Coordinates of C-alpha atoms in Angstrom, one line a residue:
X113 CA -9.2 -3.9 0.1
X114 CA -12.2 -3.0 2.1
X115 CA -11.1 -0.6 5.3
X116 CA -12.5 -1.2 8.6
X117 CA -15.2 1.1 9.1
X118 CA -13.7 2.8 12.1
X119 CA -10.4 3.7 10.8
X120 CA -12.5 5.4 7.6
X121 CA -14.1 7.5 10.5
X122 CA -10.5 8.2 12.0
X123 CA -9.3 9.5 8.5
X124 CA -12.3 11.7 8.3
X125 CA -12.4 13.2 11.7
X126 CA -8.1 13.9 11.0
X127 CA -8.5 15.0 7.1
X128 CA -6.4 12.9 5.3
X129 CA -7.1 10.2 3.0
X130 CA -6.5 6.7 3.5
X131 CA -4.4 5.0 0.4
X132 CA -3.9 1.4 0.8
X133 CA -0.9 -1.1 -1.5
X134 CA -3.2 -3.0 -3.8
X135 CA -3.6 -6.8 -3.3
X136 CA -1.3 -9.1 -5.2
X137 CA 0.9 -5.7 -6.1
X138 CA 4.0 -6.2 -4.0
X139 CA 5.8 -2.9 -5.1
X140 CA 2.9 -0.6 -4.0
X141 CA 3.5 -2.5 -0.6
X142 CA 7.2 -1.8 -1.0
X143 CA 7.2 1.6 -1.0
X144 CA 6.0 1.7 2.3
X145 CA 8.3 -0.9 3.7
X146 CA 11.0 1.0 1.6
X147 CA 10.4 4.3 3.9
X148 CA 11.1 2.3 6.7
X149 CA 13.9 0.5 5.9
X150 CA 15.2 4.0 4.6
X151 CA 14.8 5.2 8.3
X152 CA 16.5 2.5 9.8
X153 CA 19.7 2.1 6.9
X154 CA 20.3 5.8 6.7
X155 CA 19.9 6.5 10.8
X156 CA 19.5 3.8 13.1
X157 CA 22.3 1.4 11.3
X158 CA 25.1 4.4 10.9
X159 CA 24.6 5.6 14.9
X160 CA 23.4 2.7 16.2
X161 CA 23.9 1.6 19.2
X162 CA 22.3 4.2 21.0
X163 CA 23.4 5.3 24.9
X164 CA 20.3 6.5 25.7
X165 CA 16.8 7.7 24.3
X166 CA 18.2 11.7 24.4
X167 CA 20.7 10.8 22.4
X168 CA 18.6 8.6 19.9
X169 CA 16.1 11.6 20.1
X170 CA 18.9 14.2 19.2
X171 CA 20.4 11.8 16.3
X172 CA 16.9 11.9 15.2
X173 CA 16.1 15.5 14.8
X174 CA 19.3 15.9 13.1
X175 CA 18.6 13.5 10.5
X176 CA 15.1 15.0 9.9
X177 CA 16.4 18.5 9.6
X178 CA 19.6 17.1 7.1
X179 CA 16.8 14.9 5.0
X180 CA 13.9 17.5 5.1
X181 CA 16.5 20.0 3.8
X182 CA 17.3 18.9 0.7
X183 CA 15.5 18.8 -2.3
X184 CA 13.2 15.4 -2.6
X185 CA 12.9 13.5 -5.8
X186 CA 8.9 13.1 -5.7
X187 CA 7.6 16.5 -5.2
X188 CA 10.7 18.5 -6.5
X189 CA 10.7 20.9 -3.3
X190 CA 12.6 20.9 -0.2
X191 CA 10.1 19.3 2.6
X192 CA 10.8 21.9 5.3
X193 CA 10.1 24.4 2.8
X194 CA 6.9 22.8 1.7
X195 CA 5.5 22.8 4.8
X196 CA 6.3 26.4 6.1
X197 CA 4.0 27.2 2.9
X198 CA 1.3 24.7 3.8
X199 CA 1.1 24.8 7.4
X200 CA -1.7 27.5 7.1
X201 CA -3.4 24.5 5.4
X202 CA -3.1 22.3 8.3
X203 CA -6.4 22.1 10.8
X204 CA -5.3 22.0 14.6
X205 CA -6.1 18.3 16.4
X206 CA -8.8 18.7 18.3
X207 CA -8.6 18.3 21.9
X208 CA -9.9 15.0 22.6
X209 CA -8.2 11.9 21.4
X210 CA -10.2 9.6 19.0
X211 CA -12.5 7.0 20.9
X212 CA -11.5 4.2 18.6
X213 CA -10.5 1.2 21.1
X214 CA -12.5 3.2 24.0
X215 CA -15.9 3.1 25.2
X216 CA -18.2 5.9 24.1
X217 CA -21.5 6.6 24.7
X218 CA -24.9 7.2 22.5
X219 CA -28.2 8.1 24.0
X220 CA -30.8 5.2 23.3
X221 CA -33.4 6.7 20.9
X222 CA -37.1 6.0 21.1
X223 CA -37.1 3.3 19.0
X224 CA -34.4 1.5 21.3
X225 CA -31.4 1.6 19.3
X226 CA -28.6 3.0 19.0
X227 CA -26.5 4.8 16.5
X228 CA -23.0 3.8 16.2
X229 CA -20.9 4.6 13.1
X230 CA -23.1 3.5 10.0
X231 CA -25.0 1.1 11.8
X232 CA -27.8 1.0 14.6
X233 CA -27.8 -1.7 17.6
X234 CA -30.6 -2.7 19.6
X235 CA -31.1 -2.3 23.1
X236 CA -33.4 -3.1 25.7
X237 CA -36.8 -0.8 25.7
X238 CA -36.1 0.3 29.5
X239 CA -32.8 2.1 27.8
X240 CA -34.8 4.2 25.9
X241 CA -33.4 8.2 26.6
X242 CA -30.2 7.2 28.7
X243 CA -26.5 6.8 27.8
X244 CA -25.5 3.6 26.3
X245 CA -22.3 2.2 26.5
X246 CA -20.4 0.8 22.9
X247 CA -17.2 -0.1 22.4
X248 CA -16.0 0.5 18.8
X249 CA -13.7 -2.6 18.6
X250 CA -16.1 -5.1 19.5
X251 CA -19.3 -3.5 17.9
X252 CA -21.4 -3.7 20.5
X253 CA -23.5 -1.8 23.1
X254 CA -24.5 -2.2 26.0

């Protein structure tokens, strides 16, 4: 598994590390998919079908609050417990959303690149000290 570059930047800038299922190790994948069917056999299946999105939402939080209540069988603690002691631990988001998919800029250095994540583009001399365009999806500048 070799992560994109950008989304290794996305873990960094929120704080969390990315772990990946391992190739050719379908129960590491499973456990993911597991969590979701979980969501959908334990709430969406027993109240479905829904009237509206305020009732799906209120469903919802009830669930969360009757799971997160109870004592889980990984980390031996009650979830909503666990994170009234941890939320001192947890940095605030910061106040601009992550430019991955968007255009952001990068001032054309004097040897007419530009820096974009770990790797430097080229750009035309006359660039040299403006703003550059990039768009992180596509890799380029311009």
């Amino acid at each position: 598994m070799v992560p994109a570059p950008e989304y290794l930047r996305f873990a960094g800038h929120y704080g969390f590390r990315p772990d990946f299922c391992e190739a050719a190790d379908p129960e590491s994948k499973g456990i993911v998919e597991n969590l979701a069917g979980y969501a959908k056999s334990d709430l969406m299946v027993p109240q479905a079908p829904f009237g509206d999105l305020a009732a799906a939402n209120v469903q919802a939080a009830a669930w969360c609050a009757e799971v997160n209540g109870v004592i889980h069988s990984e980390i031996c603690a009650v979830p909503a417990e666990r994170l009234v002691i941890e939320r001192e631990l947890l940095a605030g988001l910061p106040s601009l959303r992550a430019s991955i998919g968007r255009l952001v800029t990068r001032k054309a250095g004097r040897l007419s690149c530009v820096r974009f994540g770990s790797a430097r583009y080229s750009v035309p001399v006359a660039l040299i000290g403006t703003q550059v365009g990039c768009a992180p999806m596509t890799g380029g500048c311009w």
